[in-house]
C-alpha positions as YAML, in Angstrom:
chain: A
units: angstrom
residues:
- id: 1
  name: UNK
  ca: [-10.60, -17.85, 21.84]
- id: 2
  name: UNK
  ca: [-12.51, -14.69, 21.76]
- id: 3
  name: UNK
  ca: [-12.49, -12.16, 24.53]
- id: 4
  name: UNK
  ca: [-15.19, -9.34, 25.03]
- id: 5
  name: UNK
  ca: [-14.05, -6.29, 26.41]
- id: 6
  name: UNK
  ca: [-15.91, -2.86, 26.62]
- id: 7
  name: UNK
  ca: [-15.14, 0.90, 27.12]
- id: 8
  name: UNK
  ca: [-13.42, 1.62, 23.92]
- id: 9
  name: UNK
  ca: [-14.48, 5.11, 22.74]
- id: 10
  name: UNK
  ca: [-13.62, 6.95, 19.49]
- id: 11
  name: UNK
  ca: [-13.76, 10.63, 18.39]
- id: 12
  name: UNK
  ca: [-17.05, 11.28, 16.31]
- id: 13
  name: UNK
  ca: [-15.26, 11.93, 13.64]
- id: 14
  name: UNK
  ca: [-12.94, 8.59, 13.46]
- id: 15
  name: UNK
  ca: [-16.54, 7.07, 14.73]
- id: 16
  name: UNK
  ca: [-18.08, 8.68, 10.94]
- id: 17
  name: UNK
  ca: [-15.12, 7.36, 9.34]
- id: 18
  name: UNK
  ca: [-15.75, 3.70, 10.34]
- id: 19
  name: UNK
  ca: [-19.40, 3.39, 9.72]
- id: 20
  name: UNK
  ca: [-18.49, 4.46, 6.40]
- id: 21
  name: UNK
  ca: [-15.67, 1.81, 6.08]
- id: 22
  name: UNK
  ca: [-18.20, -0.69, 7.57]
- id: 23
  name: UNK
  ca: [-20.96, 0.62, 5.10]
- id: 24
  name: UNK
  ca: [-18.54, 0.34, 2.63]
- id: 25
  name: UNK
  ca: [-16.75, -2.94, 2.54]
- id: 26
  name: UNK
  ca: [-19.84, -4.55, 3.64]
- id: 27
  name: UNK
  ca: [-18.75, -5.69, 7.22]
- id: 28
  name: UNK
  ca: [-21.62, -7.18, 9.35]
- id: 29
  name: UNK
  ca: [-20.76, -4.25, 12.31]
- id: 30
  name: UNK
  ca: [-18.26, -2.21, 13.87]
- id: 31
  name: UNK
  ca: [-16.35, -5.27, 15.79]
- id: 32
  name: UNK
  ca: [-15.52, -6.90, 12.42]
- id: 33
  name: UNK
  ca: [-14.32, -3.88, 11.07]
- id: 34
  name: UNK
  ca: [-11.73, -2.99, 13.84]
- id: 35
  name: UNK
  ca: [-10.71, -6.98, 14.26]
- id: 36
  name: UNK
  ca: [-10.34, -6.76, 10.18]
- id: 37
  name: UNK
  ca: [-7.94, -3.51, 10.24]
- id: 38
  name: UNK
  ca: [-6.24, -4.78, 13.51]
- id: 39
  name: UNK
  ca: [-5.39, -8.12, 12.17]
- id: 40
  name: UNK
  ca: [-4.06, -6.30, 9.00]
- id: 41
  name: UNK
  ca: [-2.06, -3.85, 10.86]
- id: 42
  name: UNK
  ca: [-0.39, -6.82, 12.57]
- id: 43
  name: UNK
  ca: [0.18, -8.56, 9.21]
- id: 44
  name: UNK
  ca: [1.81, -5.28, 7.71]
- id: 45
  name: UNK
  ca: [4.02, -5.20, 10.72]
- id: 46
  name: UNK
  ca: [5.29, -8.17, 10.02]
- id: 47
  name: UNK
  ca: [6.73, -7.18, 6.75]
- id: 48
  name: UNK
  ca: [9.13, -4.90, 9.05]
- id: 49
  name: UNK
  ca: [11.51, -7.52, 9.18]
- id: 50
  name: UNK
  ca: [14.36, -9.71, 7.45]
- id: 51
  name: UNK
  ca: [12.12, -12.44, 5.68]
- id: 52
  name: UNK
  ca: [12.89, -12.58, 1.97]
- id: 53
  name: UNK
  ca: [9.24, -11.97, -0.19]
- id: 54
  name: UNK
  ca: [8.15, -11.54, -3.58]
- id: 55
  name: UNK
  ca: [5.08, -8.82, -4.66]
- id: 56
  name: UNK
  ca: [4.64, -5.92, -6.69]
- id: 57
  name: UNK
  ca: [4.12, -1.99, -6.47]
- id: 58
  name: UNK
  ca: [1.14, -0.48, -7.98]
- id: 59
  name: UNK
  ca: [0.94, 3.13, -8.53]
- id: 60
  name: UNK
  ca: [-1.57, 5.15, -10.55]
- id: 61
  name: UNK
  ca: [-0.92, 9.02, -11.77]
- id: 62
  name: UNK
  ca: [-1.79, 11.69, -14.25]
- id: 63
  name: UNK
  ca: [0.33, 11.56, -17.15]
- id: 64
  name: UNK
  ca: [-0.23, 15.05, -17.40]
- id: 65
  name: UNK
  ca: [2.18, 15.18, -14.51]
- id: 66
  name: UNK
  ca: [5.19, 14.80, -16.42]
- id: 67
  name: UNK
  ca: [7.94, 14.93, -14.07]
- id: 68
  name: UNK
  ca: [6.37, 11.77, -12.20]
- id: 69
  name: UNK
  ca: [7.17, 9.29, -14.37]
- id: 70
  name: UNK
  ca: [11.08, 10.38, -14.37]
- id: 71
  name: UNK
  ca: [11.01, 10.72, -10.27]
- id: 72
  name: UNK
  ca: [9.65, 6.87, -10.16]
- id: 73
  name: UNK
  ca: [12.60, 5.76, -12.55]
- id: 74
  name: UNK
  ca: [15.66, 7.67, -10.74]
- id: 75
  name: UNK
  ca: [13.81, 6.21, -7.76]
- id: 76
  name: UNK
  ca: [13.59, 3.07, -9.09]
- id: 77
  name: UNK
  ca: [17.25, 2.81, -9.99]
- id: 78
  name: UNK
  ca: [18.23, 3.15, -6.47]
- id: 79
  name: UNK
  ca: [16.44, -0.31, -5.85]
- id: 80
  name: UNK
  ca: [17.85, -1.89, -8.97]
- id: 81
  name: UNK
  ca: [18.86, -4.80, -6.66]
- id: 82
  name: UNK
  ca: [15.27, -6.09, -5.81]
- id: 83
  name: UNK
  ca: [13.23, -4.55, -8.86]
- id: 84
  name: UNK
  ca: [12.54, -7.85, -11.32]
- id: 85
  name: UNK
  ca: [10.73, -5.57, -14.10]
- id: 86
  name: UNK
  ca: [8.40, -2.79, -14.11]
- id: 87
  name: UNK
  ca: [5.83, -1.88, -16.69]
- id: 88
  name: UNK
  ca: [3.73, 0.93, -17.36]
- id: 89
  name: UNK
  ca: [-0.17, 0.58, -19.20]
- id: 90
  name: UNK
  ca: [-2.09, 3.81, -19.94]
- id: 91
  name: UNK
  ca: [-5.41, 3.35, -19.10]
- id: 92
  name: UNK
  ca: [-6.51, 6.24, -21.22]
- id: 93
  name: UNK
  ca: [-5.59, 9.73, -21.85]
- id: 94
  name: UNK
  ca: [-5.36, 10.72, -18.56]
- id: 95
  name: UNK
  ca: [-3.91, 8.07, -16.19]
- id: 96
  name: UNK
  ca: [-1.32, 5.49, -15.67]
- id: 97
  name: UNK
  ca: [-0.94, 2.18, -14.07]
- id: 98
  name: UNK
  ca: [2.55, 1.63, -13.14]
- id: 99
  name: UNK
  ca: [3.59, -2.09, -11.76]
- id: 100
  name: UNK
  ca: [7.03, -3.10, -10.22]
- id: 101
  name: UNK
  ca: [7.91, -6.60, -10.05]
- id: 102
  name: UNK
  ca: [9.96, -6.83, -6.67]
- id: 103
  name: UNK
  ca: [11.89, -9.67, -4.65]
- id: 104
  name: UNK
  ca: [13.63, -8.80, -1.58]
- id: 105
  name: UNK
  ca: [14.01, -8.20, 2.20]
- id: 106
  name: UNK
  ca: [10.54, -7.08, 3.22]
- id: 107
  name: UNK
  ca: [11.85, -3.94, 5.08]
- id: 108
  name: UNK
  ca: [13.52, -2.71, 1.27]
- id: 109
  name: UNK
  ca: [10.68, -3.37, -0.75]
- id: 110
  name: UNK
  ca: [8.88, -1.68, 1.83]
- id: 111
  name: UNK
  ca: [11.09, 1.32, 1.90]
- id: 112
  name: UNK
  ca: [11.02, 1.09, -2.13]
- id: 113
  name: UNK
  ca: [7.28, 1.59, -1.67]
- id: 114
  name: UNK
  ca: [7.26, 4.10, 0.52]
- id: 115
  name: UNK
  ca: [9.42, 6.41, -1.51]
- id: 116
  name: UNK
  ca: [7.73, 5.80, -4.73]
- id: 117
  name: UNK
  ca: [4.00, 6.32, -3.32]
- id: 118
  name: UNK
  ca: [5.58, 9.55, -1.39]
- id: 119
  name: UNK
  ca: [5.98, 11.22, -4.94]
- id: 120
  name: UNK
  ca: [4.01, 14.01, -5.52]
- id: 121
  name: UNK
  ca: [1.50, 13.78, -7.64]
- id: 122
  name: UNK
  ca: [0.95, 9.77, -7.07]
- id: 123
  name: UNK
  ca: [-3.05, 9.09, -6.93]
- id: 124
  name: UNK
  ca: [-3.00, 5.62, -5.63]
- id: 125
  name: UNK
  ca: [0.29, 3.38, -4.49]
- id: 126
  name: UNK
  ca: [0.05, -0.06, -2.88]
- id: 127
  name: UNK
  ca: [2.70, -2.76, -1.95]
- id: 128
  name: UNK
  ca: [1.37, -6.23, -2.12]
- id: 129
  name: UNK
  ca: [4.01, -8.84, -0.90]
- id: 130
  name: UNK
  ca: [4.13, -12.64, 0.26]
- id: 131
  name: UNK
  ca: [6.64, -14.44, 1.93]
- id: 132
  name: UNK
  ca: [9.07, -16.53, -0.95]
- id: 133
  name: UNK
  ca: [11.42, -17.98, 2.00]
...
């Protein structure tokens, strides 16, 4: 069931920001764009919660930042109970792709996550998880 409602208004600039997420990801107009990152929201939320899932943590940095990779391992050890493995690949001179290989309540992984992408100097960070339960 689809429902059509109207009035929803937007500062110009979140309004800029949109288009350019539409433009970008290719979505046919506004509407799909806001029922795309609604729906996702919604999914997210639902990782708030008790069910048991399995996923990973991405990050990217600078190795240059040397006192990164030490704050994601004393971080890391505080999670020792749901971390499976974690790996690091240097992508070239500059940067690092660090994966951990999580199982877990959703809310820890999530909070897991949170701290390690909260480190300064962190480029990129992303949780990806699926229900295992």
């Amino acid at each position: 069931m689809s429902l059509k409602r109207f009035g929803v208004s937007l500062d110009e600039e979140i309004l800029c920001a949109l288009d350019g997420f539409v433009k970008d990801i290719g979505f046919a107009n506004r509407s799909q764009a806001i029922r795309f990152l609604v729906e996702k929201n919604l999914a997210e939320q639902k990782w708030q919660c008790n069910n048991i899932v399995a996923g990973a943590v991405i990050l990217m940095y600078d190795l240059k930042e040397l006192a990164i990779a030490k704050q994601i391992e004393e971080t890391q050890q505080q999670y020792m109970d749901v971390i499976l493995s974690s790996s690091q690949y240097y992508l070239n001179e500059s940067f690092c792709l660090h994966t951990a290989t999580v199982t877990g309540v959703a809310h820890r992984l999530t909070e897991l996550s949170d701290r390690l992408i909260s480190i300064k100097g962190i480029r990129h960070g992303k949780l990806v998880m699926s229900r295992a339960d």
